[in-house]
Tab-separated table of C-alpha atoms and ligand atoms in Angstrom:
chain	number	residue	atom	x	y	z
A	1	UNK	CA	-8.243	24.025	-16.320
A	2	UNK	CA	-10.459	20.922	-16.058
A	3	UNK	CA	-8.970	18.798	-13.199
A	4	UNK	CA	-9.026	14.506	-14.211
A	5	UNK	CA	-11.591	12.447	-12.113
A	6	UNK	CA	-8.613	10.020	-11.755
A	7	UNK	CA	-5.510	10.732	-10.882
A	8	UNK	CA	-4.437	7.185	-12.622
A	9	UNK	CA	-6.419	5.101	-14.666
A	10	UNK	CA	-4.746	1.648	-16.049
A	11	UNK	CA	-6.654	-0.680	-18.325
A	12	UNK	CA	-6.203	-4.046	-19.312
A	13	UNK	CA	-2.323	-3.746	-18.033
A	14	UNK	CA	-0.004	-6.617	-18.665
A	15	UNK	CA	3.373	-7.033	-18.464
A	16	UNK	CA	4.949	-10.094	-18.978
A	17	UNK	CA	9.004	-10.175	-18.228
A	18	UNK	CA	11.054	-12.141	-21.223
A	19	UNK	CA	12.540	-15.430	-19.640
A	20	UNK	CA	16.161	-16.503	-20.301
A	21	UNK	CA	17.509	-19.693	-20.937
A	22	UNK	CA	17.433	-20.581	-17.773
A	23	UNK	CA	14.234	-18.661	-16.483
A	24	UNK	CA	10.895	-18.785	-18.079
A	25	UNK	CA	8.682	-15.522	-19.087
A	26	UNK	CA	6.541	-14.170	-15.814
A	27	UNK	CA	3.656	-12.643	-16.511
A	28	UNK	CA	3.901	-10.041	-13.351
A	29	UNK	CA	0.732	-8.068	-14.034
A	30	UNK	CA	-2.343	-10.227	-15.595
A	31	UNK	CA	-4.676	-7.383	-17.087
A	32	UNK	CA	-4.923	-5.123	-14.272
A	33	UNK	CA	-8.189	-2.020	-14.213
A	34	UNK	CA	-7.579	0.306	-11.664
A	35	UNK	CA	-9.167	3.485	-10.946
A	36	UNK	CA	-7.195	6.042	-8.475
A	37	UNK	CA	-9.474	9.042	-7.438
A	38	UNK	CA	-7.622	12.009	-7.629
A	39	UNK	CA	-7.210	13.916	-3.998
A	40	UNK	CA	-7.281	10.289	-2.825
A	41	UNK	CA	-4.668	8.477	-0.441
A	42	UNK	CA	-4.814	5.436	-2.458
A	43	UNK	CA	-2.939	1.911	-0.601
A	44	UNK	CA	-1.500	-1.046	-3.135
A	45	UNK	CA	-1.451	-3.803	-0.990
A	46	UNK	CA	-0.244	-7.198	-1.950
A	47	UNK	CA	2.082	-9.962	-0.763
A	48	UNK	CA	5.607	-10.263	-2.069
A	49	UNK	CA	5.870	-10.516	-6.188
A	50	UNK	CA	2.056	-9.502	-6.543
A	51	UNK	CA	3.018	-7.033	-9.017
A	52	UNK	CA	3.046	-3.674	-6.984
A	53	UNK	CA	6.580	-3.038	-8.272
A	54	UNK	CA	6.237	-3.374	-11.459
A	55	UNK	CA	2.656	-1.086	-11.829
A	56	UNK	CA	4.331	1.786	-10.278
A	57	UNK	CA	7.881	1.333	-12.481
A	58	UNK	CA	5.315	1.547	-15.381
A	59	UNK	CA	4.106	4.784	-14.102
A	60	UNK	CA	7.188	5.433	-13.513
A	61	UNK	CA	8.730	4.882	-17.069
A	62	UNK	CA	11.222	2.565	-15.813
A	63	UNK	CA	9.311	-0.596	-17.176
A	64	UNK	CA	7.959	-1.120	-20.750
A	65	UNK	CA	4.319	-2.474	-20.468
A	66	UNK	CA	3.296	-5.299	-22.510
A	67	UNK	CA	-0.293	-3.993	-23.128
A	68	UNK	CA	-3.329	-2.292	-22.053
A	69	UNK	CA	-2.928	1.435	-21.831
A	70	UNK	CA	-2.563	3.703	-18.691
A	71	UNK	CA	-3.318	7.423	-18.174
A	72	UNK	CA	-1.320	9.619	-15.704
A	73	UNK	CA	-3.361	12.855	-14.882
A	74	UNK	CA	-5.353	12.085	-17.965
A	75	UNK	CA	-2.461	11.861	-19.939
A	76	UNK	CA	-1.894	8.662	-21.920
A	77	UNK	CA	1.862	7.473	-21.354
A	78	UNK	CA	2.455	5.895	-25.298
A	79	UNK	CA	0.964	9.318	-26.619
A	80	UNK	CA	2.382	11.975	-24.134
A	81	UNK	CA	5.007	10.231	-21.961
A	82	UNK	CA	6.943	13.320	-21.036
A	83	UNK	CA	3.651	15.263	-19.909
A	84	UNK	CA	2.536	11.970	-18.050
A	85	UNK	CA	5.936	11.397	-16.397
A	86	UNK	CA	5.594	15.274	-15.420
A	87	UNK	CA	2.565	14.741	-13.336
A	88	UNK	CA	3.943	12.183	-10.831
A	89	UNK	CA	6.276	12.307	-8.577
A	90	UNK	CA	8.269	8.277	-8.022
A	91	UNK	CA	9.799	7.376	-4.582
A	92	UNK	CA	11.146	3.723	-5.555
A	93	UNK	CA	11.657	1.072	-3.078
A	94	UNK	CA	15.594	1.239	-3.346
A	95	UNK	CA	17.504	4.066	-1.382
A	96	UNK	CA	19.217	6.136	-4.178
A	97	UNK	CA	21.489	8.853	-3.191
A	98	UNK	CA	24.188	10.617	-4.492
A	99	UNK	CA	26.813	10.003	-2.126
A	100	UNK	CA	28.870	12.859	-3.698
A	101	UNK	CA	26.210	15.897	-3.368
A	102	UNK	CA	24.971	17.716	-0.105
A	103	UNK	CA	20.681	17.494	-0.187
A	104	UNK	CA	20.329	20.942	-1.665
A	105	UNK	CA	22.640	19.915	-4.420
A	106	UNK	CA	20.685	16.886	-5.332
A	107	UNK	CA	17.877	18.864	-5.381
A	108	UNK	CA	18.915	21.684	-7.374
A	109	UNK	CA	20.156	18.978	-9.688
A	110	UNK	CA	16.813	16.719	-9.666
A	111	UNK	CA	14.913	20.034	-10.470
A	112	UNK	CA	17.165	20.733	-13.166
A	113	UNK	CA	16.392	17.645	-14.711
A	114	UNK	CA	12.732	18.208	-14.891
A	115	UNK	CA	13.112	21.580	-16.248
A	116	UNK	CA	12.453	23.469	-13.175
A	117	UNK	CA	13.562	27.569	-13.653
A	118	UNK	CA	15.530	28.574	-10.762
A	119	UNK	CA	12.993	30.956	-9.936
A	120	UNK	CA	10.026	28.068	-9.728
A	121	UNK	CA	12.669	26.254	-6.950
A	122	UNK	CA	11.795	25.503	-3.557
A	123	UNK	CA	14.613	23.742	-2.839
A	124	UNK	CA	14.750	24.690	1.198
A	125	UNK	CA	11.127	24.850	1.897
A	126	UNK	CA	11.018	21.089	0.858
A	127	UNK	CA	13.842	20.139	2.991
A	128	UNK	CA	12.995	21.834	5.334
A	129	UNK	CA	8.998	20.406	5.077
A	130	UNK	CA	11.177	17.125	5.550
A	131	UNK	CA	13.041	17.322	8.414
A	132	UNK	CA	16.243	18.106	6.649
A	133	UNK	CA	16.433	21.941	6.592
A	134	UNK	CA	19.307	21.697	8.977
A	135	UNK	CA	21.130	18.771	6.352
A	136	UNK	CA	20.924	20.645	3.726
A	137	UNK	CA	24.605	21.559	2.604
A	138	UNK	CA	25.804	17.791	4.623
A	139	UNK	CA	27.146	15.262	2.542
A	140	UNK	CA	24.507	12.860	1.476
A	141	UNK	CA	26.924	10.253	3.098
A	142	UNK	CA	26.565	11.681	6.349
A	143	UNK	CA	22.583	11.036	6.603
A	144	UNK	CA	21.175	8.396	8.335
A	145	UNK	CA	18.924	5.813	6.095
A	146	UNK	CA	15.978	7.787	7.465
A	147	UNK	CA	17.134	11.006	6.156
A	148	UNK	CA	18.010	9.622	2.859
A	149	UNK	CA	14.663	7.906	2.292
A	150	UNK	CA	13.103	11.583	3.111
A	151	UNK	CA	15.461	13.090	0.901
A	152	UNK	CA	14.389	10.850	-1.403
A	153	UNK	CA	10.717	12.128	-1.274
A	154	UNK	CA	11.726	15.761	-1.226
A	155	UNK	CA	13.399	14.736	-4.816
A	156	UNK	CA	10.101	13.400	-6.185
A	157	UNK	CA	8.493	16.438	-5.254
A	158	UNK	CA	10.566	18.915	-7.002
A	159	UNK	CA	8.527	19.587	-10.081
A	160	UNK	CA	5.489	19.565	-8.042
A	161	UNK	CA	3.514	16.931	-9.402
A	162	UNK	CA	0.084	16.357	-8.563
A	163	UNK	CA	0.945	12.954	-7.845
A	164	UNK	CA	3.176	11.181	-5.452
A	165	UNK	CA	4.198	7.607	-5.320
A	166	UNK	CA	5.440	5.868	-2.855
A	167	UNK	CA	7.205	2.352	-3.188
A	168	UNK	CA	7.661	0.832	0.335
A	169	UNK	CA	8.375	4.220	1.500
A	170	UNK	CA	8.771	3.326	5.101
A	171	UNK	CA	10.801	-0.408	4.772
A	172	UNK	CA	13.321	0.023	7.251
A	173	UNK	CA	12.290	3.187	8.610
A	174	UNK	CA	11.893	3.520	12.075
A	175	UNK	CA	8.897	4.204	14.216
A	176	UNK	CA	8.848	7.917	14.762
A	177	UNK	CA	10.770	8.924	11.348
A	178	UNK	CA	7.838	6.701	9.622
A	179	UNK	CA	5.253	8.945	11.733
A	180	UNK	CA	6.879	11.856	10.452
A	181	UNK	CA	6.892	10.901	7.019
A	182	UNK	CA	3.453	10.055	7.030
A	183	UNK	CA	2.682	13.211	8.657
A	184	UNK	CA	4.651	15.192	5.564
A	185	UNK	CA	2.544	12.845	3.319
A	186	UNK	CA	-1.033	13.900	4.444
A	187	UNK	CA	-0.270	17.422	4.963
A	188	UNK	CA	0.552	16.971	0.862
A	189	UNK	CA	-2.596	15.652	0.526
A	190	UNK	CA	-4.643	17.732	2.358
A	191	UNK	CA	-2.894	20.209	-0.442
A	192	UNK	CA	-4.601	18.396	-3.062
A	193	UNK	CA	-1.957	15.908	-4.138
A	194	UNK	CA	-2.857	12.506	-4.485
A	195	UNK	CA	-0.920	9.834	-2.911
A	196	UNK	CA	-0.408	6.258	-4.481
A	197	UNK	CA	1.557	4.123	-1.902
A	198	UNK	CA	2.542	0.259	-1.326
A	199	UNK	CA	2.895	-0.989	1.891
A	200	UNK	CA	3.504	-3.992	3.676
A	201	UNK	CA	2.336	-2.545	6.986
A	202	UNK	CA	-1.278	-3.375	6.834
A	203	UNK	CA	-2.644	-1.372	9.901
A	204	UNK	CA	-0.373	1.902	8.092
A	205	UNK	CA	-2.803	1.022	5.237
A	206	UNK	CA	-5.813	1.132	6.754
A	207	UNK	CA	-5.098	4.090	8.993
A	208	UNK	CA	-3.911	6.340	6.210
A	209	UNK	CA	-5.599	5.296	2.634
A	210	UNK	CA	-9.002	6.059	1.838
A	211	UNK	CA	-9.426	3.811	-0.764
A	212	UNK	CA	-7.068	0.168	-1.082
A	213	UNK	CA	-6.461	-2.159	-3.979
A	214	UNK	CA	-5.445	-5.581	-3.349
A	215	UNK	CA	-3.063	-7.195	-6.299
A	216	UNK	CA	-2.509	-10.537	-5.993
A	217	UNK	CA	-0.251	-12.529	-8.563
A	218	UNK	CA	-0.892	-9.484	-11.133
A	219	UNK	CA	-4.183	-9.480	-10.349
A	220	UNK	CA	-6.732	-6.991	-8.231
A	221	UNK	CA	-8.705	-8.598	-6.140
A	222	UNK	CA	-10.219	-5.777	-4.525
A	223	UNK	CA	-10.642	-2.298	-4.887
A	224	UNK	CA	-12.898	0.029	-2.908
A	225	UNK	CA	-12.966	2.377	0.202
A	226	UNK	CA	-10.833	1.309	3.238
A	227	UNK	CA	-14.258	1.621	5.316
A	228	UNK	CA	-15.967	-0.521	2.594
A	229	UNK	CA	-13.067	-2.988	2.566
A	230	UNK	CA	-13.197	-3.492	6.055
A	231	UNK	CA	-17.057	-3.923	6.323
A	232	UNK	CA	-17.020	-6.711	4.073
A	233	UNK	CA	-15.303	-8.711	7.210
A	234	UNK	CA	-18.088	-7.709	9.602
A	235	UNK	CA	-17.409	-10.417	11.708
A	236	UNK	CA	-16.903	-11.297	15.253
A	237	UNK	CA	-14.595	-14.062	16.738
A	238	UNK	CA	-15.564	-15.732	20.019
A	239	UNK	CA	-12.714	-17.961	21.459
A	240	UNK	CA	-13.470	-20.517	24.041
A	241	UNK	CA	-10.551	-22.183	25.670
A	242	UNK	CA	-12.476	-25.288	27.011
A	243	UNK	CA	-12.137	-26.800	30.827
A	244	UNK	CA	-11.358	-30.330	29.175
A	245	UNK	CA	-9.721	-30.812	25.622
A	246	UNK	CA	-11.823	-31.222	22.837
A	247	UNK	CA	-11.104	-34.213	20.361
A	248	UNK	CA	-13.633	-33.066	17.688
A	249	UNK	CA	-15.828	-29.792	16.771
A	250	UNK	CA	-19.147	-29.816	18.786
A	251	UNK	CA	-22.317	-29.387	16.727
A	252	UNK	CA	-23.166	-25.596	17.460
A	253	UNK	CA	-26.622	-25.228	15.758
A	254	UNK	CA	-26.573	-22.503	13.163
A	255	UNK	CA	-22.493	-21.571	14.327
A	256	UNK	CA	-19.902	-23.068	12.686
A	257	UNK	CA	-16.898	-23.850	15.211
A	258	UNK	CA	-13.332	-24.328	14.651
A	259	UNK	CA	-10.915	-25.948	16.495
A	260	UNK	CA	-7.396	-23.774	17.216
A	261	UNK	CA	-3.765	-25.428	17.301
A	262	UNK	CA	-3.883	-25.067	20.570
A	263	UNK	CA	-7.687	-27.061	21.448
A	264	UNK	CA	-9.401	-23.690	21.488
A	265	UNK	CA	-12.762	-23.500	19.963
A	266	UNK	CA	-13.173	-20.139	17.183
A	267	UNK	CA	-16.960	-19.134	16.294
A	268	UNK	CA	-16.703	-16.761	13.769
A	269	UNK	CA	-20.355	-15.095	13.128
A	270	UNK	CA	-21.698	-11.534	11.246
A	271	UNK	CA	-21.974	-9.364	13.432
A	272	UNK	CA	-25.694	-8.020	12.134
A	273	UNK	CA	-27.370	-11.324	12.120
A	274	UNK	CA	-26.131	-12.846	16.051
A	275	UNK	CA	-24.008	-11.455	18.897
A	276	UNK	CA	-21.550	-13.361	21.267
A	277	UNK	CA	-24.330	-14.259	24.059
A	278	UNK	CA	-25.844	-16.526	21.330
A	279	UNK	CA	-22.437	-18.037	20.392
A	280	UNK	CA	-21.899	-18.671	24.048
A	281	UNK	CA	-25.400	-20.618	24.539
A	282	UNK	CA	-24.646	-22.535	21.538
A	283	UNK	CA	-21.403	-23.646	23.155
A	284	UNK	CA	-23.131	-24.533	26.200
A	285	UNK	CA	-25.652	-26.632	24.838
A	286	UNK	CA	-23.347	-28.453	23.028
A	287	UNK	CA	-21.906	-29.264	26.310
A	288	UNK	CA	-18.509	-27.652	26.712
A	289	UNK	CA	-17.431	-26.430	29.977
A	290	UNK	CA	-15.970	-22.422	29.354
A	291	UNK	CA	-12.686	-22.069	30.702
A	292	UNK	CA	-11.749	-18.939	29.047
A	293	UNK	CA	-12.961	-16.727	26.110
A	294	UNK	CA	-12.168	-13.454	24.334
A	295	UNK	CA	-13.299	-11.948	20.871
A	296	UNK	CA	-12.031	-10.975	17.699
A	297	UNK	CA	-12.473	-8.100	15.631
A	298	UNK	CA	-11.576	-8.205	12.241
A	299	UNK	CA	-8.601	-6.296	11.315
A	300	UNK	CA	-7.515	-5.151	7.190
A	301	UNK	CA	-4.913	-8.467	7.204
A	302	UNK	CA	-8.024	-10.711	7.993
A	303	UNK	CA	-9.938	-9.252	4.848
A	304	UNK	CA	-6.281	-9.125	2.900
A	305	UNK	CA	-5.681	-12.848	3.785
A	306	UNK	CA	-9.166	-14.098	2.890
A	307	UNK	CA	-9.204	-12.040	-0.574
A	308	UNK	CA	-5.992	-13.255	-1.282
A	309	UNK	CA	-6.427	-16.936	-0.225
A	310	UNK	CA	-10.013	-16.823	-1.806
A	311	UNK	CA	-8.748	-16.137	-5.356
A	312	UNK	CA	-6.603	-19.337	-4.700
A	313	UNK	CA	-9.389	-21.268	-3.398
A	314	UNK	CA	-7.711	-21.755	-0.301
A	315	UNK	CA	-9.190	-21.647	3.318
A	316	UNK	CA	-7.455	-18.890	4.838
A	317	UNK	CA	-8.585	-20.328	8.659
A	318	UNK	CA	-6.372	-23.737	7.169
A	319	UNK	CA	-3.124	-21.704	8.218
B	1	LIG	N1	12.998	-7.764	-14.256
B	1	LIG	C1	12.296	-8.854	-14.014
B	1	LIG	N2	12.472	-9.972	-14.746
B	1	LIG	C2	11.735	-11.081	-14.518
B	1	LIG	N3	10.789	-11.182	-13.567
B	1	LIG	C3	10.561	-10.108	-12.786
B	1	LIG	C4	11.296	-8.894	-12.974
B	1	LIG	N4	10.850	-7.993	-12.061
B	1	LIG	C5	9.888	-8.623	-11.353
B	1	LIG	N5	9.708	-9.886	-11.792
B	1	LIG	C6	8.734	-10.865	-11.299
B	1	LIG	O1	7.434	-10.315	-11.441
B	1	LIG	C7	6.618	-10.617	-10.306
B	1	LIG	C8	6.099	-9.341	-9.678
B	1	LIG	O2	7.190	-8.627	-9.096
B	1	LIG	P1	7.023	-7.209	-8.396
B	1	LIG	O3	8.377	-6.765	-7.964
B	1	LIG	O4	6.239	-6.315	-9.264
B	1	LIG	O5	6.145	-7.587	-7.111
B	1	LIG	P2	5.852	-6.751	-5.801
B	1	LIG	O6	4.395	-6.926	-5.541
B	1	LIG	O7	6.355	-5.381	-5.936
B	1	LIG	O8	6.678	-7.518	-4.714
B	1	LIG	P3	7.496	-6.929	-3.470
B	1	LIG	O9	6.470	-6.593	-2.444
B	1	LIG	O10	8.332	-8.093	-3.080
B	1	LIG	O11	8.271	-5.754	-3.950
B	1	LIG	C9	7.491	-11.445	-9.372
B	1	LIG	O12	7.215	-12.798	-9.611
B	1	LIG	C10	8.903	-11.106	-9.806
B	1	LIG	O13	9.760	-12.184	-9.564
């Protein structure tokens, strides 16, 4: 069988929510194009209300589109829903659990629903891939949020699907459960499933995806390999506390200087065209006295806030 370039494809996706009396209509998504590789580890950034939510409860089959169309392993969701819905596998951002079943019960049950034969169940091997093997006949109410957000994942992976999605998966998770989890999550991939995820936690993003789309109020504003992403920002920040206060921003040649809340003087340059000894001189010559100084590399919420801001036409350095 002919494995899909893309894992997900969505074209010309809107979805505007119907106001009330009291609310007017939100368009949430504004005609989004998005291309996820399959085998990729693909990262939906945005800030709150972009419209990360609602793309993957479309995938999901939780939200009716408005239009465009969208293909899930190839497989258009108005023309084959069930076969689309069978490819992916949803984690949403809310902690669902069955308070009333043990893990393996929910399981069983989950792969029941998706049509799973007993003999094609692996319930144990996916708790256990989890860090719940040892949870599996506890009450549901017994697990820690942690747990429950695993459990969560092991649920979305009983049929499975090629593809996993992840909504927030690690929001309130801590530290080492969140390395764990991410830890389950490549090993998938490694597997060949793709992984869509949304994250607030920038540096997670740039350490785990290979590729990243930015959405900003229902819109992408960038979409392309992390390392790509990241080069786009290949800049350089020289800070220079100065010995007396400055009042205004010296005249630095070909530099462009900035002055900090707290009197500190920023010199962003690109890093192929002039390096920090040339910042420095420039400072000099305009005749402030170097207290201090210390660089700044570029990190994935630099390029996030400028792409964002940018498509507002706001200077992201004005905050
Ligand atoms: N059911 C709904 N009815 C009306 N408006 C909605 C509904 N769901 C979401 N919205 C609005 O659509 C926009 C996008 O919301 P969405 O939840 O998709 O964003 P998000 O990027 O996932 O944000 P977050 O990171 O906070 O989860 C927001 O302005 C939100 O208020």
């Amino acid at each position: 069988m002919e494995l899909p370039e893309f894992a997900i494809e969505a074209q010309g996706l809107v979805k505007t929510y119907a106001g009330t009396k009291t609310t007017p209509a939100k368009t949430a998504l504004n005609g989004i194009d998005l291309k996820i590789p399959r085998g990729s580890i693909f990262g939906l950034l945005g800030p709150n209300g972009a419209g990360k939510s609602t793309f993957i409860n479309i995938l999901a089959g939780t939200v009716n589109k408005t239009s465009g169309t969208v293909k899930i392993w190839d497989r258009d969701i108005d023309h084959r829903a069930r076969d689309a819905r069978a490819a992916i596998g949803v984690v949403g951002q809310e902690i669902a659990a069955d308070v009333f079943f043990t893990p393996r019960e929910s399981m069983e049950t989950q792969a029941g629903l998706y049509g799973v034969k007993a003999k094609d169940r692996h319930t144990l091997e996916l708790l256990t891939a989890l860090g719940l093997g040892d949870k599996a006949d506890a009450y549901v109410r017994q697990l820690s949020g942690g747990m429950k957000r695993r459990l969560m994942v092991a649920k979305a992976m009983v049929h499975n699907p090629p593809v996993l999605i992840l909504d927030e998966p690690t929001a309130g998770v801590d530290v080492e459960l969140r390395r764990q989890l991410w830890n389950y999550v490549v090993a998938l991939n490694q597997k060949g499933v793709t992984i869509v995820l949304t994250t607030h936690y920038l540096e997670e993003a740039q350490e785990l995806c290979d590729t990243i789309a930015i959405i900003n109020r229902g819109e992408v504003v960038a979409c392309e390999p992390t390392s790509q992403l990241l080069r786009r920002l290949d800049t350089r920040t020289v800070v220079v506390t100065p010995r007396a206060p400055l009042t205004a921003v010296p005249d630095l040649g070909r530099f462009e200087g900035k002055l900090r809340g707290n009197g500190d003087l920023a010199v962003t340059f690109k890093t192929g065209e002039a390096g920090v000894e040339a910042v420095l001189a420039a400072v000099r010559e305009a005749g402030v006295a170097i207290k201090d100084l210390a660089t700044e590399d570029p990190d994935l919420e630099d390029v996030f806030l400028s792409l964002t801001y940018a498509a507002e036409g706001v200077d992201p350095t004005a905050y």
